[in-house]
CSV table of C-alpha atoms in Angstrom, one decimal:
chain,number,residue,atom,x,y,z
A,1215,UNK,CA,40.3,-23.9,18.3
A,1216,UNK,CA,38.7,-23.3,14.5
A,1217,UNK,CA,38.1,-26.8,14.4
A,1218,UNK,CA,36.6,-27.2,17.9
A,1219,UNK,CA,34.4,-24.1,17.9
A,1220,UNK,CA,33.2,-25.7,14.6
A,1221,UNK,CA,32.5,-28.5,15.9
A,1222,UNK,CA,30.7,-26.5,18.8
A,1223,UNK,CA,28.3,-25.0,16.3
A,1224,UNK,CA,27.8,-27.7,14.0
A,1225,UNK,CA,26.1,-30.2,17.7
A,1226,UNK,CA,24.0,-26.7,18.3
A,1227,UNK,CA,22.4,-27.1,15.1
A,1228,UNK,CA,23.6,-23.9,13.0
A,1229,UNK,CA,24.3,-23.4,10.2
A,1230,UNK,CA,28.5,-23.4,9.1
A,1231,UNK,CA,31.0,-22.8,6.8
A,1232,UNK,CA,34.3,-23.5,8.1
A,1233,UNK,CA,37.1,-22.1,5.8
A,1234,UNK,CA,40.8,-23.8,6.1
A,1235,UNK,CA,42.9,-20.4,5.5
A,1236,UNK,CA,45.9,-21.5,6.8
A,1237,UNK,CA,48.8,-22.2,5.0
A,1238,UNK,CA,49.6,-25.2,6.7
A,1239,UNK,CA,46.2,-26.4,6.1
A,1240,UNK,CA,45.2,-28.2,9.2
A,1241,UNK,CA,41.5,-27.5,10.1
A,1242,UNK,CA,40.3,-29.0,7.2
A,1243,UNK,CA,42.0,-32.6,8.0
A,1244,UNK,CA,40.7,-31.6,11.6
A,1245,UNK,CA,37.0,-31.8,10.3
A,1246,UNK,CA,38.1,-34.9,8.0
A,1247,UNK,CA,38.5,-33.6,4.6
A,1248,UNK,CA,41.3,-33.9,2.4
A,1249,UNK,CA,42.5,-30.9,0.9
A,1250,UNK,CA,44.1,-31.1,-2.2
A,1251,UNK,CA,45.5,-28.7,-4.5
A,1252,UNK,CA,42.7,-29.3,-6.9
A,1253,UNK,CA,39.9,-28.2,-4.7
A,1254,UNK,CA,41.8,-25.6,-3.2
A,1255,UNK,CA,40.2,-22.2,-3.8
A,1256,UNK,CA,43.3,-20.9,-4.7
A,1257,UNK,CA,43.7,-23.1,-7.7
A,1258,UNK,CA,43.5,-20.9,-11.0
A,1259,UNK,CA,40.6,-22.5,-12.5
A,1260,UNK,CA,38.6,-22.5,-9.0
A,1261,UNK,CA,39.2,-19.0,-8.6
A,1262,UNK,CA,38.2,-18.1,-11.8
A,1263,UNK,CA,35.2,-20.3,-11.2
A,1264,UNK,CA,33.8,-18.5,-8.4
A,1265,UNK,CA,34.7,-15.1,-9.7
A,1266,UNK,CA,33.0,-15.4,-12.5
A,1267,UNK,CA,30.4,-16.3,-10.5
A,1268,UNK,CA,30.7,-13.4,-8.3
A,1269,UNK,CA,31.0,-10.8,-11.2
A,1270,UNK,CA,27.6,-11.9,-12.6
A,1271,UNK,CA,26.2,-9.0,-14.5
A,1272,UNK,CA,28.1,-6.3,-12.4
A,1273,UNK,CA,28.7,-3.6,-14.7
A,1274,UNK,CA,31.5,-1.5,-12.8
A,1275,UNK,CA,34.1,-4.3,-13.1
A,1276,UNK,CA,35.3,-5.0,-16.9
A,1277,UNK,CA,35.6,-8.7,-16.3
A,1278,UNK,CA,36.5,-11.3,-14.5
A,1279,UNK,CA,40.5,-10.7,-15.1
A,1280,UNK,CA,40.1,-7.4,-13.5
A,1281,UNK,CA,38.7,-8.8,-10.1
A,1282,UNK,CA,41.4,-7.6,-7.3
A,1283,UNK,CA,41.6,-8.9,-3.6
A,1284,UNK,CA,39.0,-5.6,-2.6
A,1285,UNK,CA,36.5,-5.9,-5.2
A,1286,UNK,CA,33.2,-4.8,-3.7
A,1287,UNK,CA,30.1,-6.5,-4.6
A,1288,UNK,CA,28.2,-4.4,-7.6
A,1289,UNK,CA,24.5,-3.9,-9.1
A,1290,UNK,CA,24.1,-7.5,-10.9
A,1291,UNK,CA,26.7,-9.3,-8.4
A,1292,UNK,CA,25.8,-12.8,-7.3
A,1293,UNK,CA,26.5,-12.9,-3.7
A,1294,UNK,CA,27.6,-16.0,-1.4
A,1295,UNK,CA,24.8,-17.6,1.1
A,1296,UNK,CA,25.2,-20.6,2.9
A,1297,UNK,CA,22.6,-22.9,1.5
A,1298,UNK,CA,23.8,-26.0,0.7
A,1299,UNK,CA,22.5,-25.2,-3.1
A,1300,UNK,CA,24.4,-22.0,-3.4
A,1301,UNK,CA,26.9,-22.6,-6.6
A,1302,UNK,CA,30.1,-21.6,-4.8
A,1303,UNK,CA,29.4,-24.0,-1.8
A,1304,UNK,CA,28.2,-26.6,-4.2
A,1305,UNK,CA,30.9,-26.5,-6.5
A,1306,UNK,CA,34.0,-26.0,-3.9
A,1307,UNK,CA,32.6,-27.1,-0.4
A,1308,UNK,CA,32.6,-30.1,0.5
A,1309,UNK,CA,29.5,-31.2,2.9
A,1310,UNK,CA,29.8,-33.0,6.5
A,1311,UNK,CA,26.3,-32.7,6.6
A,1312,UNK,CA,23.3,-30.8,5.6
A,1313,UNK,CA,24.3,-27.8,7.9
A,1314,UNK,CA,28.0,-27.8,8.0
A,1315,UNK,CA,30.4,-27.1,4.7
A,1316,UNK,CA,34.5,-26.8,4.6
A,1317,UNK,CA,36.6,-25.1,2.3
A,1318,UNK,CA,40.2,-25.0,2.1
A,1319,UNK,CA,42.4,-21.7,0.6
A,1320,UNK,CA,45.3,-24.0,-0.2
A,1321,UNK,CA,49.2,-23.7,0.7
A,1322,UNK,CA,52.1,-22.5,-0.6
A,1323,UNK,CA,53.1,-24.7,-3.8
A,1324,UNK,CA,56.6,-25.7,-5.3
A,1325,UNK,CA,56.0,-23.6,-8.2
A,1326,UNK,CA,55.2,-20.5,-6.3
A,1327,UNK,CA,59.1,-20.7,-4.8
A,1328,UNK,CA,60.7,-17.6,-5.7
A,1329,UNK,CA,57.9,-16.1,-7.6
A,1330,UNK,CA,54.8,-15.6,-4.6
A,1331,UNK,CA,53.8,-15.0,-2.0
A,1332,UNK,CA,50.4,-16.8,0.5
A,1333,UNK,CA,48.8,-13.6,0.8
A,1334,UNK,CA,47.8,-13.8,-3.3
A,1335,UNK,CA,45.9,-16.9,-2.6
A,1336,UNK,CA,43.9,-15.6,-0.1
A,1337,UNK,CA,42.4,-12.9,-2.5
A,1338,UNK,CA,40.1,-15.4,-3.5
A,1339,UNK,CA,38.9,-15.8,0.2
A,1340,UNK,CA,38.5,-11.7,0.2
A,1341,UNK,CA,36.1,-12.2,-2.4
A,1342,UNK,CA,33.7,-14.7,-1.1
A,1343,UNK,CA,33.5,-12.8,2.3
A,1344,UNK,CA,33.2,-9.6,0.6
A,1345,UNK,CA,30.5,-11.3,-1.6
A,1346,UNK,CA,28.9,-13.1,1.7
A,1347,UNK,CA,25.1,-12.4,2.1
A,1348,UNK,CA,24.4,-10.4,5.1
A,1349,UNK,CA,21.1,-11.8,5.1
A,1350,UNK,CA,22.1,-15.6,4.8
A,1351,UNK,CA,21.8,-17.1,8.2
A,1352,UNK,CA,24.8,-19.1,10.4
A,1353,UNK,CA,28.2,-19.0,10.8
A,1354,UNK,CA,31.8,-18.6,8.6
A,1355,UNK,CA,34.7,-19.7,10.8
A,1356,UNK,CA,38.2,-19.5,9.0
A,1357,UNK,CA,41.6,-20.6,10.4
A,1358,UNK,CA,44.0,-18.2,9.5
A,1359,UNK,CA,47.7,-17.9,9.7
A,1360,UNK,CA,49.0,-17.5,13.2
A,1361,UNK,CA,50.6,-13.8,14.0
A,1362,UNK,CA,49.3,-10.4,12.0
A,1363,UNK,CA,49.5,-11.4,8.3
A,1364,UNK,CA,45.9,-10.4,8.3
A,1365,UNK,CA,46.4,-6.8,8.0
A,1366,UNK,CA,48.3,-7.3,5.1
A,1367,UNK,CA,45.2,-7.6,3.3
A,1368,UNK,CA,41.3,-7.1,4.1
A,1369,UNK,CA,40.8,-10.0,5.9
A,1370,UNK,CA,41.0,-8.0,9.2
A,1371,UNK,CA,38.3,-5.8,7.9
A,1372,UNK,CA,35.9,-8.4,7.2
A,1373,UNK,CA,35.0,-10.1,10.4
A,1374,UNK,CA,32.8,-9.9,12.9
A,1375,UNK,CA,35.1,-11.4,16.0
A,1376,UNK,CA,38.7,-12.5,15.5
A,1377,UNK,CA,39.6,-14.4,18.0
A,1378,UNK,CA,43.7,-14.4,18.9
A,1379,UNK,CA,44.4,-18.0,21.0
A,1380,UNK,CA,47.1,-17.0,23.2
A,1381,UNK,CA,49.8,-19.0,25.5
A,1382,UNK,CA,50.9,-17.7,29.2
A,1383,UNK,CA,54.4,-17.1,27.5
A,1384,UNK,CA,56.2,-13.9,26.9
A,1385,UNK,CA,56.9,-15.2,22.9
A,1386,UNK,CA,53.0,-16.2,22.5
A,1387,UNK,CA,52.1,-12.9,24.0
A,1388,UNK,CA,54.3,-11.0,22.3
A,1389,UNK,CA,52.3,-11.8,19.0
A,1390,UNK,CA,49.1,-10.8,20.1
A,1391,UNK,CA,50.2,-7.6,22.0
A,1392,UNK,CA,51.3,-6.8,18.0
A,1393,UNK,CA,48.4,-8.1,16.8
A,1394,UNK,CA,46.0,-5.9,19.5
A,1395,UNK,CA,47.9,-2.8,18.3
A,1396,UNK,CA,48.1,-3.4,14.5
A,1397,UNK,CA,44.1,-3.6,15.2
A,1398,UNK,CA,43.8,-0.7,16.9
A,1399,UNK,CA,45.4,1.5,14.2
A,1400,UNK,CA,43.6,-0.4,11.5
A,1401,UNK,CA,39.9,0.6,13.6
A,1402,UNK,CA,39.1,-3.4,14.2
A,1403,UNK,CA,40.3,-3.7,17.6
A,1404,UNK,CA,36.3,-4.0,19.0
A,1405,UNK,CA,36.5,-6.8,17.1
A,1406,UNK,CA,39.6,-8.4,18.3
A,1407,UNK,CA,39.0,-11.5,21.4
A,1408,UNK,CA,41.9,-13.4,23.3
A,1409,UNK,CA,41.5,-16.7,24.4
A,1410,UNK,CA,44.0,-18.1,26.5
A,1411,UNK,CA,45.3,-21.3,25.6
A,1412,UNK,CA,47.5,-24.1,28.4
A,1413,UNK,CA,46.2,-21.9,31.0
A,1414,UNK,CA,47.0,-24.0,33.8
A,1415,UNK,CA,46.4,-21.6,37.3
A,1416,UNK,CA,45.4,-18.1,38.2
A,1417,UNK,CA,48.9,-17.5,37.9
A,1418,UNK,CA,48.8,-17.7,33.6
A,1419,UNK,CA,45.5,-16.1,33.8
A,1420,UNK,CA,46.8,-12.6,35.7
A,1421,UNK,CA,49.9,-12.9,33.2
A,1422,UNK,CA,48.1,-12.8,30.1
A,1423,UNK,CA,45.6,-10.5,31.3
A,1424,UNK,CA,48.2,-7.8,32.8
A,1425,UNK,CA,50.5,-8.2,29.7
A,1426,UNK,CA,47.9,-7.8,27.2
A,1427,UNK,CA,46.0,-5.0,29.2
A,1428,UNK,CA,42.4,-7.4,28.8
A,1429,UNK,CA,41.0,-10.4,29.8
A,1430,UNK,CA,40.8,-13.5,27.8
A,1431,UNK,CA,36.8,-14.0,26.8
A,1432,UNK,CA,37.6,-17.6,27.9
A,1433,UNK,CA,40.7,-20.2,28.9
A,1434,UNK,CA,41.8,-23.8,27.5
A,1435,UNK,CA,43.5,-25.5,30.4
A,1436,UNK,CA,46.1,-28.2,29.1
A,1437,UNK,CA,43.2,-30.7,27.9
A,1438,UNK,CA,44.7,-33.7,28.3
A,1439,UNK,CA,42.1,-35.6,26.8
A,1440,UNK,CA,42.3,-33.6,23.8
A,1441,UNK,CA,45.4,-34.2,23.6
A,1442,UNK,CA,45.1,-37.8,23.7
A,1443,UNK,CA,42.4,-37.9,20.9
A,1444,UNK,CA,44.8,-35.9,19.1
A,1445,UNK,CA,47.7,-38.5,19.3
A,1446,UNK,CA,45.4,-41.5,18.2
A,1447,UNK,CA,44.0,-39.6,15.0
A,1448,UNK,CA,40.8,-38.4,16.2
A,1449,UNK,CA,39.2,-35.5,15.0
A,1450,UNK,CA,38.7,-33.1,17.9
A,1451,UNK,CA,35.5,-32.2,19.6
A,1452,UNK,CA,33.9,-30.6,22.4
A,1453,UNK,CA,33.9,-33.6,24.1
A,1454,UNK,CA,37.5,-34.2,24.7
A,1455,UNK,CA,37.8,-31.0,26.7
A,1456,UNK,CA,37.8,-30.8,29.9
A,1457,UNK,CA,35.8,-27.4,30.0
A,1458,UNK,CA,34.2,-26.6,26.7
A,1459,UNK,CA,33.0,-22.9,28.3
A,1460,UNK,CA,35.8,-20.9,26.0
A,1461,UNK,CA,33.5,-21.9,23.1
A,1462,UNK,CA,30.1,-20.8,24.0
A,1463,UNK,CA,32.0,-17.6,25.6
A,1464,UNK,CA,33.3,-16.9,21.7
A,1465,UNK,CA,29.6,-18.2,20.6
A,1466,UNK,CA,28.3,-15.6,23.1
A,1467,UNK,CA,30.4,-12.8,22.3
A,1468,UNK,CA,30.2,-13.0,18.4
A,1469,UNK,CA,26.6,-12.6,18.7
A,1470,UNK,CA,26.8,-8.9,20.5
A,1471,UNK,CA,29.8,-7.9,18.5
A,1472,UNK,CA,28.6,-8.0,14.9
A,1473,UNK,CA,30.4,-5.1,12.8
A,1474,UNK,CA,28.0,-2.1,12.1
A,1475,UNK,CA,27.5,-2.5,7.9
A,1476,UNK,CA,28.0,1.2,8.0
A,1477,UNK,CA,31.3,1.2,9.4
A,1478,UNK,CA,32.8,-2.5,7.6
A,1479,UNK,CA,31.8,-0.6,4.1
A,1480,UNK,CA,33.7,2.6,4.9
A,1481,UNK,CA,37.0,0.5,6.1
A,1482,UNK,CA,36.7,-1.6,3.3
A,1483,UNK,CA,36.3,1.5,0.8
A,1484,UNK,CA,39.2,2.5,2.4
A,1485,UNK,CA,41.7,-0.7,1.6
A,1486,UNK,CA,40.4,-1.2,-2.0
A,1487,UNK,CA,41.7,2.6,-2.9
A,1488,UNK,CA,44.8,1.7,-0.9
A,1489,UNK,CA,45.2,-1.2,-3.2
A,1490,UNK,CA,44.0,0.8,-6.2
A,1491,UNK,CA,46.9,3.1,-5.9
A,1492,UNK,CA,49.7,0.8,-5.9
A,1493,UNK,CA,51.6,0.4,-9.4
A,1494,UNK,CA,51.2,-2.9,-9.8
A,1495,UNK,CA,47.8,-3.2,-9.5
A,1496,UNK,CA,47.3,-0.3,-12.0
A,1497,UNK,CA,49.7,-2.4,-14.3
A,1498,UNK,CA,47.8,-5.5,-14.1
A,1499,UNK,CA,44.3,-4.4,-13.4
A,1500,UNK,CA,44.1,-0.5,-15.1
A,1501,UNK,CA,41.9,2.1,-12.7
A,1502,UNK,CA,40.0,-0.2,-10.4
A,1503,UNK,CA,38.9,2.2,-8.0
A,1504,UNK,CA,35.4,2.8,-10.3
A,1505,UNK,CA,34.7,-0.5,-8.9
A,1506,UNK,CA,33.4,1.1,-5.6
A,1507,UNK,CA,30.4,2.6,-7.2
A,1508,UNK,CA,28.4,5.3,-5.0
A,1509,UNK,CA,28.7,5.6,-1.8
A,1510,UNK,CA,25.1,4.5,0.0
């Protein structure tokens, strides 16, 4: 679906960044990159790259070691656009064309066994959409792992529409019904879509939307063609559905359900003192929570 609705954007002419944050890393293959542990964003000396870039001159944090998966852009920060010149795209994006950029967070590595966890390596993808200009125009889509991982960081905080792909099966909606409530008490559901997925009659339709008490913003029906594109190695695209509607729907609603700067600052105020407080990160990182500056 991240790879299609890419794809979707990317004929219309926009503007994209398409972030692979998966940890099975499949939408940047999707798009035909290779993602390797070197360019992953996650790798220690990229991370440090683009944090230092990040930090610029910002005088409330006391380095770039002290950056944590919250840390709010500052007086002197260097914040992300989506110009194809911009350092952090330049250095760790690579370009399908003039328009359209992917990214990759990385996966889970043999020497993290026993000794990490995923959600560390997507702190680094915290920071660049904490650090995102609001005035940079286009789109960021990010794959992300499947269930409700995202609210065990900010990432749930930090967009504008997630979109939960859902099957007409009790296991599939199981994991969104979690997910719809998890956003609730977290004060993101407006921004929470479902898109049904192998919808193939009325019948899967009236069962997702009874058991998940809304209506999917658009269906996938079991695209055949997709999935014979799919089978011989071809990147998807719009084209190989058989009704490419559920993509302008989430193009459509996106654009009326942008997150009120007001209220994305106050909820992620909120997470960086929650992470603030917890011993390990005063261990590591000292008191971080003078990072937040004044309230505006």
């Amino acid at each position: 679906m991240a790879a299609l609705f890419t794809q979707y954007l990317r004929t219309a002419g926009h503007r994209v960044l398409a972030v692979d944050a998966d940890v099975n890393v499949h939408l940047a293959p999707l798009l035909g990159v290779t993602a390797d542990a070197g360019t992953a964003l996650s790798h220690p000396d990229n991370t440090r790259r683009v944090r230092t870039h990040l930090l610029g001159t910002n005088p409330l944090v006391d380095g770039v070691d002290h950056f944590v998966a919250t840390t709010p852009p500052g007086p002197g920060s260097h914040l992300v656009t989506l110009d194809p010149a911009d350092p952090v795209l330049a250095g760790h994006a690579t370009a399908l064309d003039p328009l359209t950029h992917v990214m990759h967070v990385g996966t889970y590595e043999p020497k993290d066994i026993g000794a990490g966890c995923y959600h560390g390596h997507l702190a680094i993808l915290e920071n660049l959409l904490s650090h995102l200009d609001p005035d940079s125009d286009g789109w960021v889509v990010c794959d992300m792992v499947a269930g409700t991982d995202a609210f065990a960081n900010s990432l749930h905080a930090q967009f504008d529409v997630i979109v939960v792909v859902a099957e007409p099966t009790p296991e599939s909606v199981s994991v969104a019904r979690r997910y719809l409530s998890l956003a609730t008490a977290a004060g993101v559901a407006d921004a929470v879509a479902v898109v049904g997925n192998k919808v193939a009659d009325d019948v899967d339709l009236e069962y997702l939307t009874e058991e998940l008490g809304i209506a999917p913003i658009g269906v996938l029906g079991m695209q055949t063609g997709l999935r014979r594109a799919r089978q011989a190695g071809v990147p998807p695209h719009p084209g190989d559905l058989d009704d490419a509607s559920a993509l302008s729907a989430i193009a459509a609603h996106a654009e009326i359900r942008s997150l009120p700067p007001a209220q994305r600052e106050s909820l992620m105020r909120t997470l960086h003192l929650r992470l603030a407080n917890k011993g390990w990160v005063r261990a590591a990182h000292g008191d971080v929570t003078s990072q937040l500056g004044a309230v505006r």
